[in-house]
C-alpha cells in the first residue's frame, strides 16, 4: 500500500460516503469559482481511489443536476460540470464555516425564554430558533446567536455569564454521538498527518483534500455553530479544526489547479 | 372633623392595622437609636387617634417583648420601652429599603436557570432563591439579585437585556393584588397631601408619620426589592415612593423629638 493509499484507506475506513455528497465537496473545495468547470474524466480520477464506480458517479451527477445544484455542457465527446448560481450560493455559505480558522467571531449568543402561558411568545421563540444558529435548552428556552431585535415582543432575552456556563448547558449544544465522532476524527487526522506523503500529483491531492474536507464538514454541519465557550469540555472540535487547517495547508488547493477544464 | 382627623381617617379607612405591627413602625420610625426610649403614655397618645385601645396596646407590647423585639424598664409608676439589639437590627435592615429615595442601586439582577435533570442544580437554585432578593419565573428559573458566585456549580447565569424585558416577566415580579394596593395607596397619599395641616403637635406628627410609613411598608415589604425596570408598567410603586418622601418631608421626624423619654 502506498502512503497515498494508506491515507485514503484511513479516511474511508468504516464510512459510507454518499457519492452525491462527495461531489458537492469536490465542487465546494476545488471549483467554487464562477468559471470553474470539472470534466467527467477528472471527476472519475478524483473519486475512483475512493471506490466510486463510474455508474454511481453518473447517477449522482444526474441527481445533482436535477436538484439544480450543478449544470453541464457537452465538450467534444465529454461533459464539463459546473456549479449553478444556487449551488455556488450554498457552497459559499458552508465554506465560510468549514474553512474558518477559529470559532465564530463577533456573534454574541443570547439566552431566549418564552412563557408557556402565551402562544405568541412560543411562536416568536420558534421563529428565532428557525432563523438563527440556536440550541434548545428546554421547552421554553433556547440559546441563539445574536441579541434581541424584538423590543415589545414576548421573549425574555439575556446574555449568558460565559465563565460560569455549567456542563448541562454545554451538553445541550453538542450531543454525545457528535463528541464521539470528533474524537474519532481527531485520531484519523493525526494518523493522516503522520502518513501524508510529499509529491502527490494534482488528482491525488484533490482526492485527499476531498476526503479530509468531507470527513470534517459532515460532522461540523450537523450541529449549531456555537462559540467554543459553549462546547462540552471533552469535545475535540477545536483540536480537529486546527488539525484540519494544518493538513490542508500541506496539500494546498493550488496543486489541483490543472485538473479544472479550461 | 379636623384636618388631622381627616388624614387619620383616610389612612385607616378599610384597613385593619395589627397593633403589634403599628408599634414596630413607631419604633422603626421614631426610636431606632440605641438610647431612644418611648414611655407607655407617649405610645398611648400616638396610637389612640388610630383607635388602639389601652388593653390592646398592653397585649401587643407584651408580645413584642416576649418575641425579643423590644424591652422595657420601670420608670417611677410608668414603663419605658426600647428596641432590643435584635429588634434594632431588623428595623435598620427594613429602613434602608423603606426610606430609600429610589429603586435599588448597584445591584444587577441575573436570570438563573437550573436543569430538571439534576437534583443538585435544583438545590443550588433554591439556595439562591432563599438567600437573595429573587422572583420565580418557572419551575427551573428565577430572577435573582447580583451575579454568579458559583463557578463550577450547576446553575446557568445570565444578564437580562433590560430594554426588552417582556410583560410576562414583569408580571411575575409583582402580582395583580399588589399592583391594586399601590394604586389605592397612591390615591390615599394624594388625598393626604392635599389635606395635611400645618402646625401639628409632636404627637399628631408621630401618629401621621406612623400611619404613612405603615401603609407604605406593609405593601413594599411584601414583594422582592426589584429594580424599576422589572416593575409592571401599571405598577404605581415609583409614584407612591415619591409621594411618600414628599409627605414625610412635610412632617419631619425632628418635630417628634420631644416625645421620646429622656
Short mmCIF file of C-alpha atoms in Angstrom, two decimals:
data_model
loop_
_atom_site.label_atom_id
_atom_site.label_comp_id
_atom_site.label_asym_id
_atom_site.label_seq_id
_atom_site.Cartn_x
_atom_site.Cartn_y
_atom_site.Cartn_z
CA UNK A 1 0.00 0.00 0.00
CA UNK A 2 1.43 3.40 -0.98
CA UNK A 3 1.31 6.23 1.58
CA UNK A 4 -1.42 7.83 -0.55
CA UNK A 5 -3.47 4.62 -0.43
CA UNK A 6 -2.90 4.40 3.32
CA UNK A 7 -4.33 7.92 3.75
CA UNK A 8 -7.35 7.13 1.54
CA UNK A 9 -7.94 3.87 3.40
CA UNK A 10 -7.74 5.60 6.78
CA UNK A 11 -10.16 8.36 5.69
CA UNK A 12 -12.75 5.96 4.29
CA UNK A 13 -12.45 3.13 6.83
CA UNK A 14 -15.83 2.32 8.32
CA UNK A 15 -17.52 5.20 6.46
CA UNK A 16 -20.12 5.06 3.72
CA UNK A 17 -19.70 8.37 1.93
CA UNK A 18 -22.65 9.11 -0.31
CA UNK A 19 -21.44 9.86 -3.82
CA UNK A 20 -23.56 12.96 -4.47
CA UNK A 21 -22.33 14.39 -1.17
CA UNK A 22 -18.68 13.72 -2.15
CA UNK A 23 -19.28 15.56 -5.43
CA UNK A 24 -20.67 18.53 -3.53
CA UNK A 25 -17.44 18.54 -1.54
CA UNK A 26 -15.30 18.36 -4.70
CA UNK A 27 -17.04 21.39 -6.19
CA UNK A 28 -17.06 23.27 -2.90
CA UNK A 29 -13.34 22.71 -2.36
CA UNK A 30 -11.92 22.89 -5.88
CA UNK A 31 -14.35 24.54 -8.28
CA UNK A 32 -16.36 27.18 -6.46
CA UNK A 33 -15.39 29.99 -8.89
CA UNK A 34 -17.90 31.22 -11.47
CA UNK A 35 -15.71 29.99 -14.36
CA UNK A 36 -14.62 26.72 -12.78
CA UNK A 37 -15.52 23.52 -14.64
CA UNK A 38 -14.64 19.89 -13.98
CA UNK A 39 -14.72 17.26 -16.72
CA UNK A 40 -16.24 13.82 -16.37
CA UNK A 41 -12.78 12.32 -16.70
CA UNK A 42 -11.31 14.47 -13.91
CA UNK A 43 -14.22 13.70 -11.61
CA UNK A 44 -13.67 10.00 -12.30
CA UNK A 45 -9.97 10.20 -11.49
CA UNK A 46 -10.65 12.04 -8.23
CA UNK A 47 -13.34 9.66 -6.98
CA UNK A 48 -12.01 6.35 -8.32
CA UNK A 49 -9.47 5.85 -5.47
CA UNK A 50 -12.35 6.29 -3.01
CA UNK A 51 -14.04 3.31 -4.65
CA UNK A 52 -16.74 5.25 -6.51
CA UNK A 53 -17.97 3.18 -9.53
CA UNK A 54 -18.47 5.08 -12.87
CA UNK A 55 -22.16 4.17 -12.89
CA UNK A 56 -22.66 5.53 -9.33
CA UNK A 57 -20.82 8.71 -10.34
CA UNK A 58 -23.13 9.21 -13.37
CA UNK A 59 -26.25 8.68 -11.26
CA UNK A 60 -25.06 11.14 -8.60
CA UNK A 61 -24.15 13.80 -11.16
CA UNK A 62 -27.56 13.36 -12.77
CA UNK A 63 -29.28 13.80 -9.41
CA UNK A 64 -27.33 16.96 -8.56
CA UNK A 65 -28.22 18.39 -11.97
CA UNK A 66 -31.90 17.62 -11.39
CA UNK A 67 -31.69 19.33 -7.99
CA UNK A 68 -30.32 22.47 -9.63
CA UNK A 69 -27.01 22.24 -7.77
CA UNK A 70 -24.79 21.73 -10.85
CA UNK A 71 -25.15 22.01 -14.60
CA UNK A 72 -23.18 20.59 -17.51
CA UNK A 73 -22.34 21.26 -21.11
CA UNK A 74 -21.01 19.00 -23.86
CA UNK A 75 -17.36 19.38 -24.75
CA UNK A 76 -16.34 17.11 -27.62
CA UNK A 77 -17.18 13.59 -26.53
CA UNK A 78 -17.12 14.51 -22.84
CA UNK A 79 -19.15 16.64 -20.42
CA UNK A 80 -17.99 19.62 -18.34
CA UNK A 81 -19.73 20.25 -15.00
CA UNK A 82 -20.02 23.49 -13.06
CA UNK A 83 -21.95 24.82 -10.06
CA UNK A 84 -25.22 26.66 -10.72
CA UNK A 85 -25.73 30.03 -9.04
CA UNK A 86 -27.85 28.21 -6.46
CA UNK A 87 -25.19 25.54 -5.85
CA UNK A 88 -22.49 28.19 -5.57
CA UNK A 89 -24.51 30.18 -3.05
CA UNK A 90 -24.90 27.11 -0.84
CA UNK A 91 -21.23 26.22 -1.21
CA UNK A 92 -20.07 29.71 -0.32
CA UNK A 93 -22.30 29.79 2.76
CA UNK A 94 -20.98 26.47 4.04
CA UNK A 95 -17.36 27.30 3.12
CA UNK A 96 -17.25 30.28 5.46
CA UNK A 97 -17.81 27.88 8.35
CA UNK A 98 -15.85 24.89 7.03
CA UNK A 99 -12.62 26.74 6.30
CA UNK A 100 -12.79 29.30 9.11
CA UNK A 101 -9.62 29.11 11.21
CA UNK A 102 -11.39 29.58 14.56
CA UNK A 103 -14.71 29.68 16.38
CA UNK A 104 -17.43 32.10 15.24
CA UNK A 105 -16.45 35.67 15.99
CA UNK A 106 -18.46 38.81 16.56
CA UNK A 107 -21.56 36.81 17.36
CA UNK A 108 -22.72 37.15 20.93
CA UNK A 109 -25.17 34.49 21.95
CA UNK A 110 -28.31 35.08 23.97
CA UNK A 111 -30.49 33.02 26.25
CA UNK A 112 -34.05 33.47 24.98
CA UNK A 113 -37.08 32.45 27.05
CA UNK A 114 -40.75 32.20 26.16
CA UNK A 115 -43.59 31.73 28.61
CA UNK A 116 -45.78 28.63 28.23
CA UNK A 117 -48.80 30.77 29.04
CA UNK A 118 -48.52 32.78 25.80
CA UNK A 119 -48.89 31.13 22.41
CA UNK A 120 -47.46 34.18 20.63
CA UNK A 121 -44.43 34.01 22.87
CA UNK A 122 -43.90 30.36 21.88
CA UNK A 123 -44.31 31.25 18.21
CA UNK A 124 -41.72 34.02 18.47
CA UNK A 125 -39.30 31.55 20.07
CA UNK A 126 -39.78 29.10 17.21
CA UNK A 127 -39.11 31.90 14.71
CA UNK A 128 -35.79 32.70 16.37
CA UNK A 129 -34.85 29.02 16.51
CA UNK A 130 -35.60 28.64 12.78
CA UNK A 131 -33.77 31.73 11.57
CA UNK A 132 -30.64 31.77 13.71
CA UNK A 133 -27.97 29.39 14.92
CA UNK A 134 -29.56 28.04 18.08
CA UNK A 135 -29.65 25.30 20.71
CA UNK A 136 -32.76 24.11 22.56
CA UNK A 137 -32.31 24.21 26.35
CA UNK A 138 -35.85 23.41 27.49
CA UNK A 139 -39.38 23.53 26.15
CA UNK A 140 -39.41 27.33 26.64
CA UNK A 141 -35.81 28.39 26.25
CA UNK A 142 -33.08 28.36 23.65
CA UNK A 143 -29.60 29.68 23.19
CA UNK A 144 -29.49 31.73 19.99
CA UNK A 145 -26.88 33.67 18.08
CA UNK A 146 -27.11 37.44 18.37
CA UNK A 147 -29.07 39.79 20.57
CA UNK A 148 -32.61 41.00 20.99
CA UNK A 149 -34.22 42.56 17.97
CA UNK A 150 -37.82 42.43 19.08
CA UNK A 151 -38.37 45.09 21.71
CA UNK A 152 -42.01 45.00 22.55
CA UNK A 153 -42.17 41.28 21.77
CA UNK A 154 -42.94 38.46 24.17
CA UNK A 155 -39.48 36.95 24.57
CA UNK A 156 -37.13 37.38 27.51
CA UNK A 157 -33.56 37.96 26.30
CA UNK A 158 -30.43 37.71 28.38
CA UNK A 159 -26.67 37.39 27.97
CA UNK A 160 -25.00 34.29 29.37
CA UNK A 161 -22.32 34.75 32.01
CA UNK A 162 -19.72 32.87 29.96
CA UNK A 163 -17.15 31.96 32.61
CA UNK A 164 -19.77 30.09 34.66
CA UNK A 165 -21.71 28.21 31.95
CA UNK A 166 -22.45 24.81 33.55
CA UNK A 167 -21.89 21.42 31.92
CA UNK A 168 -25.57 20.65 31.33
CA UNK A 169 -25.88 23.70 29.07
CA UNK A 170 -22.79 22.67 27.09
CA UNK A 171 -24.14 19.12 26.83
CA UNK A 172 -27.26 20.54 25.16
CA UNK A 173 -25.21 22.19 22.40
CA UNK A 174 -23.35 19.10 21.14
CA UNK A 175 -24.62 15.58 21.74
CA UNK A 176 -22.60 12.58 22.94
CA UNK A 177 -22.64 10.98 19.47
CA UNK A 178 -21.04 14.03 17.87
CA UNK A 179 -18.44 14.26 20.64
CA UNK A 180 -17.52 10.64 19.86
CA UNK A 181 -17.27 11.40 16.15
CA UNK A 182 -14.93 14.34 16.77
CA UNK A 183 -12.72 12.11 18.94
CA UNK A 184 -12.54 9.53 16.14
CA UNK A 185 -11.89 12.23 13.52
CA UNK A 186 -9.05 13.66 15.60
CA UNK A 187 -7.41 10.21 15.74
CA UNK A 188 -7.80 9.87 11.97
CA UNK A 189 -6.41 13.35 11.28
CA UNK A 190 -3.39 12.58 13.48
CA UNK A 191 -2.72 9.33 11.63
CA UNK A 192 -3.03 11.10 8.27
CA UNK A 193 -0.74 13.83 9.48
CA UNK A 194 1.99 11.26 10.13
CA UNK A 195 1.41 9.39 6.86
CA UNK A 196 0.83 12.26 4.41
CA UNK A 197 3.36 11.83 1.56
CA UNK A 198 5.19 14.58 -0.31
CA UNK A 199 4.99 14.89 -4.10
CA UNK A 200 1.33 13.98 -4.62
CA UNK A 201 0.02 14.58 -8.14
CA UNK A 202 -2.91 17.03 -8.67
CA UNK A 203 -5.53 14.27 -8.70
CA UNK A 204 -4.19 12.56 -5.59
CA UNK A 205 -4.14 15.96 -3.91
CA UNK A 206 -7.76 16.52 -4.97
CA UNK A 207 -8.80 13.08 -3.70
CA UNK A 208 -7.21 13.57 -0.29
CA UNK A 209 -8.48 17.13 0.08
CA UNK A 210 -11.98 15.93 -0.80
CA UNK A 211 -11.86 13.18 1.83
CA UNK A 212 -10.40 15.46 4.52
CA UNK A 213 -12.94 18.25 3.88
CA UNK A 214 -15.75 15.72 3.65
CA UNK A 215 -14.91 13.98 6.95
CA UNK A 216 -14.76 17.35 8.67
CA UNK A 217 -17.84 19.01 7.23
CA UNK A 218 -20.17 16.03 7.70
CA UNK A 219 -19.68 16.35 11.48
CA UNK A 220 -19.30 20.14 11.64
CA UNK A 221 -22.51 20.92 9.75
CA UNK A 222 -24.58 18.58 11.92
CA UNK A 223 -24.56 20.90 14.94
CA UNK A 224 -25.09 24.62 15.51
CA UNK A 225 -22.14 26.96 15.04
CA UNK A 226 -21.59 27.68 18.73
CA UNK A 227 -18.71 29.62 20.27
CA UNK A 228 -16.02 27.43 21.89
CA UNK A 229 -17.20 28.58 25.34
CA UNK A 230 -20.38 26.58 24.72
CA UNK A 231 -18.60 23.35 23.77
CA UNK A 232 -18.55 20.42 26.21
CA UNK A 233 -15.07 20.17 27.74
CA UNK A 234 -14.41 16.77 26.13
CA UNK A 235 -15.42 17.93 22.65
CA UNK A 236 -12.42 17.76 20.32
CA UNK A 237 -13.82 20.22 17.78
CA UNK A 238 -11.10 22.86 18.36
CA UNK A 239 -8.30 20.25 18.01
CA UNK A 240 -9.93 18.83 14.88
CA UNK A 241 -10.21 22.34 13.45
CA UNK A 242 -6.51 23.05 13.88
CA UNK A 243 -5.50 19.61 12.50
CA UNK A 244 -7.83 20.24 9.56
CA UNK A 245 -6.14 23.55 8.75
CA UNK A 246 -2.67 22.03 9.07
CA UNK A 247 -3.49 19.13 6.76
CA UNK A 248 -4.99 21.33 4.05
CA UNK A 249 -2.02 23.69 4.24
CA UNK A 250 0.26 20.75 3.43
CA UNK A 251 -1.71 19.75 0.30
CA UNK A 252 -2.80 23.18 -0.94
CA UNK A 253 -5.58 23.85 -3.38
CA UNK A 254 -3.13 25.45 -5.86
CA UNK A 255 -1.70 21.97 -6.59
CA UNK A 256 -5.05 20.98 -8.05
CA UNK A 257 -5.38 23.93 -10.44
CA UNK A 258 -4.61 21.93 -13.61
CA UNK A 259 -7.42 19.42 -13.09
CA UNK A 260 -10.00 22.06 -13.91
CA UNK A 261 -11.17 22.23 -17.53
CA UNK A 262 -10.08 25.31 -19.48
CA UNK B 1 -63.55 66.63 61.70
CA UNK B 2 -60.19 68.44 61.95
CA UNK B 3 -57.72 68.18 59.05
CA UNK B 4 -55.62 65.90 61.30
CA UNK B 5 -58.63 63.63 61.88
CA UNK B 6 -59.39 63.60 58.17
CA UNK B 7 -55.86 62.42 57.44
CA UNK B 8 -56.07 59.69 60.11
CA UNK B 9 -59.45 58.60 58.83
CA UNK B 10 -58.21 58.41 55.25
CA UNK B 11 -55.12 56.39 56.23
CA UNK B 12 -57.09 53.87 58.29
CA UNK B 13 -60.23 53.58 56.17
CA UNK B 14 -60.89 49.97 55.26
CA UNK B 15 -57.68 48.78 56.91
CA UNK B 16 -57.22 46.61 59.96
CA UNK B 17 -53.76 47.53 61.20
CA UNK B 18 -52.46 45.00 63.66
CA UNK B 19 -51.36 46.75 66.84
CA UNK B 20 -48.01 44.98 67.31
CA UNK B 21 -47.17 45.83 63.73
CA UNK B 22 -48.03 49.51 64.28
CA UNK B 23 -45.73 49.54 67.32
CA UNK B 24 -42.91 48.10 65.21
CA UNK B 25 -43.48 51.01 62.83
CA UNK B 26 -43.41 53.56 65.67
CA UNK B 27 -40.07 52.30 66.95
CA UNK B 28 -38.65 51.94 63.45
CA UNK B 29 -39.63 55.48 62.50
CA UNK B 30 -39.10 57.41 65.74
CA UNK B 31 -36.92 55.47 68.17
CA UNK B 32 -34.37 53.40 66.29
CA UNK B 33 -31.35 54.91 68.13
CA UNK B 34 -29.59 52.92 70.84
CA UNK B 35 -30.61 55.40 73.55
CA UNK B 36 -34.15 56.00 72.32
CA UNK B 37 -36.98 55.15 74.72
CA UNK B 38 -40.73 55.66 74.48
CA UNK B 39 -42.95 55.78 77.54
CA UNK B 40 -46.25 53.96 77.88
CA UNK B 41 -48.01 57.34 77.99
CA UNK B 42 -46.39 58.54 74.75
CA UNK B 43 -47.19 55.28 72.98
CA UNK B 44 -50.79 55.64 74.11
CA UNK B 45 -51.05 59.22 72.79
CA UNK B 46 -49.60 58.20 69.42
CA UNK B 47 -51.87 55.20 68.91
CA UNK B 48 -55.09 56.45 70.49
CA UNK B 49 -56.19 58.52 67.44
CA UNK B 50 -55.82 55.35 65.37
CA UNK B 51 -58.38 53.67 67.62
CA UNK B 52 -55.98 51.43 69.54
CA UNK B 53 -57.46 50.50 72.95
CA UNK B 54 -55.12 50.63 76.03
CA UNK B 55 -55.68 46.93 76.66
CA UNK B 56 -54.77 46.01 73.04
CA UNK B 57 -51.68 48.19 73.34
CA UNK B 58 -50.55 46.40 76.52
CA UNK B 59 -51.09 42.96 74.93
CA UNK B 60 -49.12 43.95 71.84
CA UNK B 61 -46.24 45.41 73.83
CA UNK B 62 -46.15 42.24 75.91
CA UNK B 63 -45.99 40.10 72.80
CA UNK B 64 -43.17 42.13 71.25
CA UNK B 65 -41.22 41.85 74.50
CA UNK B 66 -41.72 38.07 74.51
CA UNK B 67 -40.51 37.91 70.91
CA UNK B 68 -37.33 39.75 71.88
CA UNK B 69 -38.10 42.74 69.68
CA UNK B 70 -38.40 45.32 72.46
CA UNK B 71 -37.60 45.51 76.16
CA UNK B 72 -38.80 47.78 78.96
CA UNK B 73 -37.72 49.18 82.28
CA UNK B 74 -39.68 50.70 85.13
CA UNK B 75 -39.54 54.47 85.48
CA UNK B 76 -41.47 55.70 88.51
CA UNK B 77 -45.03 54.47 88.09
CA UNK B 78 -44.62 54.09 84.28
CA UNK B 79 -42.65 51.89 81.86
CA UNK B 80 -40.11 52.95 79.24
CA UNK B 81 -39.79 50.82 76.09
CA UNK B 82 -36.81 50.47 73.74
CA UNK B 83 -35.72 48.24 70.87
CA UNK B 84 -33.51 45.26 71.71
CA UNK B 85 -30.35 44.74 69.62
CA UNK B 86 -32.31 42.16 67.65
CA UNK B 87 -35.26 44.50 67.06
CA UNK B 88 -32.92 47.33 66.08
CA UNK B 89 -31.11 45.10 63.58
CA UNK B 90 -34.40 44.18 61.90
CA UNK B 91 -35.58 47.79 61.91
CA UNK B 92 -32.35 49.09 60.39
CA UNK B 93 -32.45 46.42 57.65
CA UNK B 94 -36.04 47.30 56.71
CA UNK B 95 -35.43 51.06 57.00
CA UNK B 96 -32.82 51.05 54.26
CA UNK B 97 -35.50 49.88 51.87
CA UNK B 98 -38.48 51.80 53.32
CA UNK B 99 -36.84 55.24 53.34
CA UNK B 100 -34.67 54.84 50.25
CA UNK B 101 -35.43 57.65 47.80
CA UNK B 102 -35.25 55.46 44.67
CA UNK B 103 -35.06 51.93 43.32
CA UNK B 104 -32.26 49.59 44.45
CA UNK B 105 -28.92 50.72 43.05
CA UNK B 106 -25.71 48.89 42.34
CA UNK B 107 -27.50 45.57 42.28
CA UNK B 108 -27.53 43.96 38.88
CA UNK B 109 -30.05 41.17 38.58
CA UNK B 110 -29.44 37.84 36.92
CA UNK B 111 -31.56 35.20 35.27
CA UNK B 112 -30.61 31.91 36.92
CA UNK B 113 -31.60 28.54 35.42
CA UNK B 114 -31.35 25.03 36.81
CA UNK B 115 -31.88 21.84 34.86
CA UNK B 116 -34.68 19.50 35.96
CA UNK B 117 -32.37 16.55 35.26
CA UNK B 118 -30.01 17.44 38.12
CA UNK B 119 -31.15 17.46 41.74
CA UNK B 120 -28.05 19.36 42.86
CA UNK B 121 -28.79 22.02 40.27
CA UNK B 122 -32.32 22.38 41.69
CA UNK B 123 -30.92 22.60 45.23
CA UNK B 124 -28.48 25.31 44.24
CA UNK B 125 -31.36 27.28 42.70
CA UNK B 126 -33.35 27.03 45.93
CA UNK B 127 -30.34 28.27 47.90
CA UNK B 128 -30.07 31.36 45.71
CA UNK B 129 -33.83 31.99 45.97
CA UNK B 130 -33.64 31.76 49.79
CA UNK B 131 -30.62 33.99 50.30
CA UNK B 132 -31.16 36.78 47.77
CA UNK B 133 -33.91 39.06 46.56
CA UNK B 134 -35.49 36.90 43.87
CA UNK B 135 -38.53 36.24 41.70
CA UNK B 136 -39.65 32.80 40.46
CA UNK B 137 -40.10 32.71 36.67
CA UNK B 138 -40.70 29.00 36.12
CA UNK B 139 -40.05 25.70 37.89
CA UNK B 140 -36.38 25.91 36.88
CA UNK B 141 -35.62 29.58 36.63
CA UNK B 142 -35.57 32.65 38.83
CA UNK B 143 -34.53 36.26 38.63
CA UNK B 144 -32.11 37.00 41.46
CA UNK B 145 -30.18 39.99 42.72
CA UNK B 146 -26.47 40.02 41.91
CA UNK B 147 -24.26 37.93 39.68
CA UNK B 148 -22.79 34.47 39.56
CA UNK B 149 -20.71 33.43 42.54
CA UNK B 150 -20.63 29.70 41.95
CA UNK B 151 -18.29 29.00 39.07
CA UNK B 152 -18.14 25.25 38.72
CA UNK B 153 -21.71 24.95 40.01
CA UNK B 154 -24.72 23.64 38.15
CA UNK B 155 -26.60 26.88 37.53
CA UNK B 156 -26.79 28.82 34.28
CA UNK B 157 -26.41 32.56 34.93
CA UNK B 158 -27.21 35.32 32.50
CA UNK B 159 -27.85 39.07 32.46
CA UNK B 160 -31.26 40.28 31.30
CA UNK B 161 -31.40 42.58 28.31
CA UNK B 162 -33.24 45.28 30.25
CA UNK B 163 -34.74 47.37 27.43
CA UNK B 164 -36.59 44.35 26.04
CA UNK B 165 -37.90 42.68 29.22
CA UNK B 166 -41.39 41.45 28.24
CA UNK B 167 -44.57 41.97 30.23
CA UNK B 168 -44.92 38.37 31.40
CA UNK B 169 -41.58 38.63 33.23
CA UNK B 170 -42.64 41.88 34.92
CA UNK B 171 -45.96 40.31 35.85
CA UNK B 172 -44.04 37.59 37.70
CA UNK B 173 -42.26 40.14 39.90
CA UNK B 174 -45.32 41.91 41.33
CA UNK B 175 -48.75 40.30 41.42
CA UNK B 176 -52.05 41.89 40.40
CA UNK B 177 -53.19 42.26 44.04
CA UNK B 178 -50.13 44.31 44.96
CA UNK B 179 -50.49 46.47 41.86
CA UNK B 180 -54.05 47.21 43.02
CA UNK B 181 -52.85 48.08 46.50
CA UNK B 182 -50.24 50.50 45.16
CA UNK B 183 -52.93 52.20 43.06
CA UNK B 184 -55.13 52.60 46.16
CA UNK B 185 -52.19 53.84 48.25
CA UNK B 186 -51.33 56.43 45.62
CA UNK B 187 -54.90 57.76 45.77
CA UNK B 188 -54.69 57.91 49.56
CA UNK B 189 -51.31 59.64 49.57
CA UNK B 190 -52.62 62.24 47.10
CA UNK B 191 -55.65 62.94 49.30
CA UNK B 192 -53.44 63.26 52.38
CA UNK B 193 -51.11 65.54 50.51
CA UNK B 194 -53.99 67.95 49.89
CA UNK B 195 -55.33 67.72 53.44
CA UNK B 196 -52.14 67.71 55.50
CA UNK B 197 -52.42 70.61 58.00
CA UNK B 198 -49.63 72.87 59.20
CA UNK B 199 -48.79 73.25 62.89
CA UNK B 200 -49.29 69.65 64.04
CA UNK B 201 -48.11 68.91 67.57
CA UNK B 202 -45.35 66.28 68.09
CA UNK B 203 -47.83 63.50 68.90
CA UNK B 204 -50.05 64.24 65.92
CA UNK B 205 -46.92 64.28 63.76
CA UNK B 206 -45.89 60.91 65.18
CA UNK B 207 -49.35 59.45 64.58
CA UNK B 208 -49.47 60.55 60.97
CA UNK B 209 -45.87 59.50 60.26
CA UNK B 210 -46.64 56.10 61.75
CA UNK B 211 -49.71 55.63 59.56
CA UNK B 212 -47.94 56.84 56.42
CA UNK B 213 -44.88 54.62 56.97
CA UNK B 214 -47.10 51.73 57.94
CA UNK B 215 -49.32 51.94 54.84
CA UNK B 216 -46.23 52.07 52.66
CA UNK B 217 -44.10 49.37 54.24
CA UNK B 218 -46.88 46.77 54.51
CA UNK B 219 -47.11 46.72 50.69
CA UNK B 220 -43.45 47.37 49.95
CA UNK B 221 -42.11 44.54 52.10
CA UNK B 222 -44.50 42.00 50.59
CA UNK B 223 -42.63 41.75 47.31
CA UNK B 224 -38.97 41.43 46.27
CA UNK B 225 -36.88 44.58 46.03
CA UNK B 226 -36.70 44.64 42.23
CA UNK B 227 -35.27 47.43 40.06
CA UNK B 228 -37.89 49.68 38.43
CA UNK B 229 -37.09 48.08 35.03
CA UNK B 230 -38.69 44.88 36.36
CA UNK B 231 -41.93 46.55 37.50
CA UNK B 232 -45.15 46.02 35.52
CA UNK B 233 -45.92 49.21 33.58
CA UNK B 234 -49.13 49.82 35.57
CA UNK B 235 -47.44 49.43 38.96
CA UNK B 236 -47.57 52.72 40.86
CA UNK B 237 -44.68 51.90 43.20
CA UNK B 238 -42.42 54.70 41.88
CA UNK B 239 -45.21 57.31 42.21
CA UNK B 240 -46.05 56.07 45.71
CA UNK B 241 -42.37 56.25 46.64
CA UNK B 242 -42.07 59.88 45.63
CA UNK B 243 -45.38 60.82 47.33
CA UNK B 244 -44.16 59.01 50.45
CA UNK B 245 -40.92 61.04 50.54
CA UNK B 246 -42.80 64.31 49.97
CA UNK B 247 -45.29 63.61 52.77
CA UNK B 248 -42.62 62.69 55.32
CA UNK B 249 -40.58 65.77 54.39
CA UNK B 250 -43.59 67.91 55.30
CA UNK B 251 -43.97 66.34 58.78
CA UNK B 252 -40.32 65.72 59.63
CA UNK B 253 -39.07 63.37 62.31
CA UNK B 254 -37.39 66.28 64.18
CA UNK B 255 -40.86 67.54 65.20
CA UNK B 256 -41.35 64.37 67.20
CA UNK B 257 -38.08 64.59 69.19
CA UNK B 258 -39.70 65.66 72.46
CA UNK B 259 -42.00 62.64 72.69
CA UNK B 260 -39.03 60.39 73.46
CA UNK B 261 -38.27 59.78 77.13
CA UNK B 262 -35.07 61.29 78.47
#
